[in-house]
Amino acid sequence: MNRTPDRTPDFPSRQDLDDADDILFAHPPRQVTRWVCDCGEDYPCNEVRFALLIKKAAA
């Protein structure tokens, strides 16, 4: 027979809640700005790196 337990476990526990508060405090969100090449990859993409290398070698 299927019996439900007389008492449900304490979840989340007080310690779980305290730990969650600590984690959220230590990991705040931050805004990150990044450059994206016109091809859609992060700047500088491999092609831009290659072009910059060639330009620098020619100088």
N, CA, C and O atoms as a MOPAC input file, in Angstrom:
PM7 MOZYME 1SCF
protein

 N      0.82800 1    -1.16700 1     0.00000 1
 C      0.00000 1     0.00000 1     0.00000 1
 C      0.88200 1     1.24400 1     0.00000 1
 O      1.94600 1     1.25400 1     0.62000 1
 N      0.44900 1     2.27300 1    -0.68400 1
 C      1.17800 1     3.53400 1    -0.72400 1
 C      0.77400 1     4.40900 1     0.44100 1
 O     -0.38900 1     4.79900 1     0.55200 1
 N      1.72800 1     4.72600 1     1.32200 1
 C      1.43600 1     5.60400 1     2.46700 1
 C      2.19100 1     6.90000 1     2.30100 1
 O      3.35200 1     6.89400 1     1.89000 1
 N      1.56800 1     7.98400 1     2.60500 1
 C      2.28600 1     9.24800 1     2.62600 1
 C      2.95700 1     9.37300 1     3.98100 1
 O      2.39100 1     8.95000 1     4.98900 1
 N      4.13600 1     9.93900 1     4.02400 1
 C      4.81600 1    10.06600 1     5.30400 1
 C      4.02900 1    10.98000 1     6.23800 1
 O      3.36000 1    11.91900 1     5.80700 1
 N      4.13300 1    10.67500 1     7.53900 1
 C      3.42300 1    11.48000 1     8.52700 1
 C      3.94600 1    12.91000 1     8.56500 1
 O      3.20200 1    13.84700 1     8.85300 1
 N      5.21400 1    13.06300 1     8.27700 1
 C      5.82600 1    14.38700 1     8.34100 1
 C      6.69500 1    14.58400 1     7.10400 1
 O      7.49700 1    13.71200 1     6.76900 1
 N      6.54900 1    15.70000 1     6.43100 1
 C      7.38800 1    15.96000 1     5.26100 1
 C      8.72500 1    16.52700 1     5.72600 1
 O      8.77500 1    17.26200 1     6.71100 1
 N      9.78500 1    16.19800 1     5.04000 1
 C     11.09200 1    16.71800 1     5.43600 1
 C     11.14800 1    18.24100 1     5.23700 1
 O     10.46600 1    18.80200 1     4.37900 1
 N     11.96700 1    18.87300 1     6.04300 1
 C     12.11700 1    20.32100 1     5.92700 1
 C     12.99600 1    20.64200 1     4.72000 1
 O     14.22300 1    20.56900 1     4.77600 1
 N     12.34100 1    20.98800 1     3.66000 1
 C     13.08400 1    21.39600 1     2.47000 1
 C     12.43200 1    22.62000 1     1.89500 1
 O     11.22500 1    22.59300 1     1.65400 1
 N     13.13000 1    23.65800 1     1.66500 1
 C     14.53100 1    23.82200 1     1.99000 1
 C     14.72400 1    24.07800 1     3.47100 1
 O     13.88500 1    24.69000 1     4.13100 1
 N     15.82600 1    23.60500 1     3.96600 1
 C     16.12400 1    23.79100 1     5.38800 1
 C     16.59900 1    25.22100 1     5.62900 1
 O     16.87800 1    25.95200 1     4.67900 1
 N     16.68700 1    25.60800 1     6.85500 1
 C     17.19200 1    26.94700 1     7.20100 1
 C     18.61500 1    27.12300 1     6.68400 1
 O     18.98100 1    28.19500 1     6.20200 1
 N     19.41900 1    26.05500 1     6.79100 1
 C     20.80100 1    26.11200 1     6.28800 1
 C     20.82300 1    26.28100 1     4.77300 1
 O     21.64300 1    27.03500 1     4.24900 1
 N     19.91600 1    25.58000 1     4.05300 1
 C     19.82700 1    25.73400 1     2.60300 1
 C     19.52300 1    27.18500 1     2.24200 1
 O     20.11900 1    27.73300 1     1.31500 1
 N     18.61200 1    27.79700 1     2.95900 1
 C     18.25000 1    29.19000 1     2.68000 1
 C     19.41400 1    30.13000 1     2.97200 1
 O     19.66000 1    31.06600 1     2.21100 1
 N     20.13100 1    29.89200 1     4.06400 1
 C     21.29800 1    30.71400 1     4.37700 1
 C     22.38200 1    30.56100 1     3.31200 1
 O     22.99700 1    31.54300 1     2.89700 1
 N     22.61000 1    29.33100 1     2.87700 1
 C     23.60500 1    29.09200 1     1.82900 1
 C     23.20600 1    29.77900 1     0.52900 1
 O     24.05000 1    30.35700 1    -0.15700 1
 N     21.92500 1    29.71700 1     0.19100 1
 C     21.44800 1    30.36300 1    -1.03400 1
 C     21.65900 1    31.87200 1    -0.96100 1
 O     22.05800 1    32.48800 1    -1.94900 1
 N     21.39700 1    32.47200 1     0.20000 1
 C     21.63600 1    33.90800 1     0.36600 1
 C     23.10600 1    34.23900 1     0.17100 1
 O     23.44100 1    35.22100 1    -0.49100 1
 N     23.98200 1    33.42600 1     0.74200 1
 C     25.42200 1    33.65200 1     0.60400 1
 C     25.86700 1    33.55600 1    -0.85800 1
 O     26.65700 1    34.37400 1    -1.33000 1
 N     25.35700 1    32.55600 1    -1.56100 1
 C     25.72100 1    32.36900 1    -2.96900 1
 C     25.23700 1    33.54600 1    -3.80900 1
 O     25.98600 1    34.06600 1    -4.63700 1
 N     23.99600 1    33.96800 1    -3.60300 1
 C     23.46300 1    35.08300 1    -4.38200 1
 C     24.20100 1    36.38500 1    -4.08100 1
 O     24.35700 1    37.22500 1    -4.96700 1
 N     24.65400 1    36.55900 1    -2.84900 1
 C     25.42000 1    37.75100 1    -2.49200 1
 C     26.79100 1    37.73300 1    -3.16100 1
 O     27.28000 1    38.76900 1    -3.61200 1
 N     27.40700 1    36.55900 1    -3.22500 1
 C     28.75300 1    36.44100 1    -3.78300 1
 C     28.77000 1    36.42200 1    -5.30900 1
 O     29.83400 1    36.57100 1    -5.91100 1
 N     27.62100 1    36.24200 1    -5.94200 1
 C     27.55900 1    36.14000 1    -7.40000 1
 C     26.53900 1    37.12500 1    -7.96900 1
 O     25.54400 1    36.70800 1    -8.56200 1
 N     26.77700 1    38.43500 1    -7.79500 1
 C     25.81600 1    39.39200 1    -8.33700 1
 C     25.91800 1    39.45200 1    -9.86600 1
 O     26.98200 1    39.18600 1   -10.42600 1
 N     24.83600 1    39.79400 1   -10.53000 1
 C     24.91800 1    39.92300 1   -11.98100 1
 C     25.72600 1    41.17000 1   -12.34900 1
 O     25.77100 1    42.14100 1   -11.59400 1
 N     26.34700 1    41.12400 1   -13.49500 1
 C     27.06200 1    42.29600 1   -13.97600 1
 C     26.84300 1    42.41800 1   -15.47400 1
 O     26.68700 1    41.43000 1   -16.19100 1
 N     26.83800 1    43.64500 1   -15.91100 1
 C     26.65200 1    43.89100 1   -17.33300 1
 C     28.00000 1    43.77800 1   -18.02200 1
 O     28.98600 1    44.35800 1   -17.56600 1
 N     28.04600 1    43.03600 1   -19.11500 1
 C     29.27900 1    42.84100 1   -19.86600 1
 C     29.06700 1    43.37200 1   -21.27600 1
 O     28.10600 1    43.02200 1   -21.96000 1
 N     29.98200 1    44.21600 1   -21.68000 1
 C     29.93300 1    44.73300 1   -23.04700 1
 C     31.05500 1    44.07000 1   -23.82000 1
 O     32.19900 1    44.04000 1   -23.36600 1
 N     30.73500 1    43.55100 1   -24.96100 1
 C     31.76900 1    42.93400 1   -25.77600 1
 C     31.62200 1    43.38300 1   -27.21200 1
 O     30.53100 1    43.73100 1   -27.66300 1
 N     32.70000 1    43.37200 1   -27.90000 1
 C     32.71400 1    43.74400 1   -29.30900 1
 C     32.43100 1    42.51000 1   -30.14600 1
 O     32.93900 1    41.42400 1   -29.86800 1
 N     31.61200 1    42.69200 1   -31.17800 1
 C     31.27400 1    41.60000 1   -32.08500 1
 C     31.63900 1    42.03300 1   -33.48700 1
 O     31.29800 1    43.13600 1   -33.91400 1
 N     32.32400 1    41.17800 1   -34.19400 1
 C     32.70800 1    41.43300 1   -35.57800 1
 C     31.45400 1    41.37200 1   -36.46000 1
 O     30.44900 1    40.77500 1   -36.07700 1
 N     31.52100 1    41.98100 1   -37.61800 1
 C     30.36800 1    41.98500 1   -38.52400 1
 C     30.00100 1    40.57300 1   -38.98100 1
 O     28.86900 1    40.32500 1   -39.39600 1
 N     30.96300 1    39.64900 1   -38.90300 1
 C     30.65900 1    38.26200 1   -39.29000 1
 C     29.88400 1    37.53200 1   -38.19900 1
 O     29.38600 1    36.42800 1   -38.42100 1
 N     29.78000 1    38.15200 1   -37.00300 1
 C     29.00500 1    37.55200 1   -35.91600 1
 C     29.83900 1    36.93800 1   -34.81300 1
 O     29.31600 1    36.63600 1   -33.74000 1
 N     31.13000 1    36.74700 1   -35.05500 1
 C     32.01500 1    36.19400 1   -34.03100 1
 C     32.51400 1    37.31000 1   -33.12500 1
 O     32.41400 1    38.49100 1   -33.45500 1
 N     33.05600 1    36.91100 1   -31.97100 1
 C     33.67900 1    37.89600 1   -31.09600 1
 C     34.82700 1    38.57000 1   -31.82900 1
 O     35.57300 1    37.93000 1   -32.57100 1
 N     34.95600 1    39.89000 1   -31.60600 1
 C     36.02900 1    40.64700 1   -32.23700 1
 C     37.27400 1    40.56100 1   -31.38700 1
 O     37.16400 1    40.72300 1   -30.17200 1
 N     38.42000 1    40.32400 1   -31.92200 1
 C     38.71800 1    40.09500 1   -33.33400 1
 C     38.53400 1    38.61700 1   -33.70000 1
 O     38.98200 1    37.71900 1   -32.98700 1
 N     37.87200 1    38.40100 1   -34.81600 1
 C     37.68600 1    37.02100 1   -35.29200 1
 C     39.01200 1    36.54200 1   -35.88600 1
 O     39.97200 1    37.31000 1   -35.95900 1
 N     39.06800 1    35.29600 1   -36.30500 1
 C     40.31400 1    34.73700 1   -36.84900 1
 C     40.78400 1    35.48500 1   -38.08700 1
 O     41.98600 1    35.68400 1   -38.26400 1
 N     39.85900 1    35.90500 1   -38.95000 1
 C     40.24500 1    36.62700 1   -40.16400 1
 C     40.84300 1    37.98700 1   -39.82300 1
 O     41.81800 1    38.40300 1   -40.44800 1
 N     40.27900 1    38.68100 1   -38.84900 1
 C     40.82300 1    39.96700 1   -38.44100 1
 C     42.18900 1    39.77100 1   -37.80100 1
 O     43.10300 1    40.55700 1   -38.04900 1
 N     42.34300 1    38.74100 1   -36.98500 1
 C     43.66200 1    38.46600 1   -36.39400 1
 C     44.71300 1    38.23700 1   -37.47900 1
 O     45.83000 1    38.74800 1   -37.40200 1
 N     44.32900 1    37.45900 1   -38.49000 1
 C     45.25600 1    37.18500 1   -39.59000 1
 C     45.60700 1    38.48300 1   -40.32500 1
 O     46.77700 1    38.72700 1   -40.61700 1
 N     44.60800 1    39.31200 1   -40.62400 1
 C     44.84900 1    40.56900 1   -41.33600 1
 C     45.74200 1    41.49600 1   -40.51500 1
 O     46.63200 1    42.14300 1   -41.06600 1
 N     45.51200 1    41.56500 1   -39.20400 1
 C     46.35000 1    42.39400 1   -38.35300 1
 C     47.78600 1    41.87700 1   -38.30500 1
 O     48.73300 1    42.66300 1   -38.27700 1
 N     47.94300 1    40.56500 1   -38.29700 1
 C     49.27900 1    39.95500 1   -38.31400 1
 C     50.01800 1    40.31700 1   -39.60000 1
 O     51.19600 1    40.67400 1   -39.56000 1
 N     49.34300 1    40.22900 1   -40.71900 1
 C     49.94600 1    40.56800 1   -42.02000 1
 C     50.32700 1    42.03200 1   -42.06300 1
 O     51.42100 1    42.37400 1   -42.51100 1
 N     49.41900 1    42.92300 1   -41.59200 1
 C     49.69400 1    44.36200 1   -41.58500 1
 C     50.90500 1    44.67500 1   -40.69600 1
 O     51.75100 1    45.49300 1   -41.05700 1
 N     50.97900 1    44.02500 1   -39.54300 1
 C     52.08300 1    44.28000 1   -38.63000 1
 C     53.40500 1    43.77000 1   -39.21800 1
 O     54.44600 1    44.40400 1   -39.04500 1
 N     53.36400 1    42.63000 1   -39.90900 1
 C     54.56900 1    42.07400 1   -40.52100 1
 C     55.07100 1    42.96600 1   -41.65500 1
 O     56.27400 1    43.04300 1   -41.90300 1
 N     54.15200 1    43.63400 1   -42.33800 1
 C     54.52200 1    44.49500 1   -43.45600 1
 C     55.06200 1    45.84300 1   -42.98800 1
 O     55.73500 1    46.53900 1   -43.74800 1
 N     54.77400 1    46.21100 1   -41.75200 1
 C     55.19700 1    47.54300 1   -41.27500 1
 C     56.66200 1    47.58800 1   -40.92900 1
 O     57.16600 1    48.63300 1   -40.51600 1

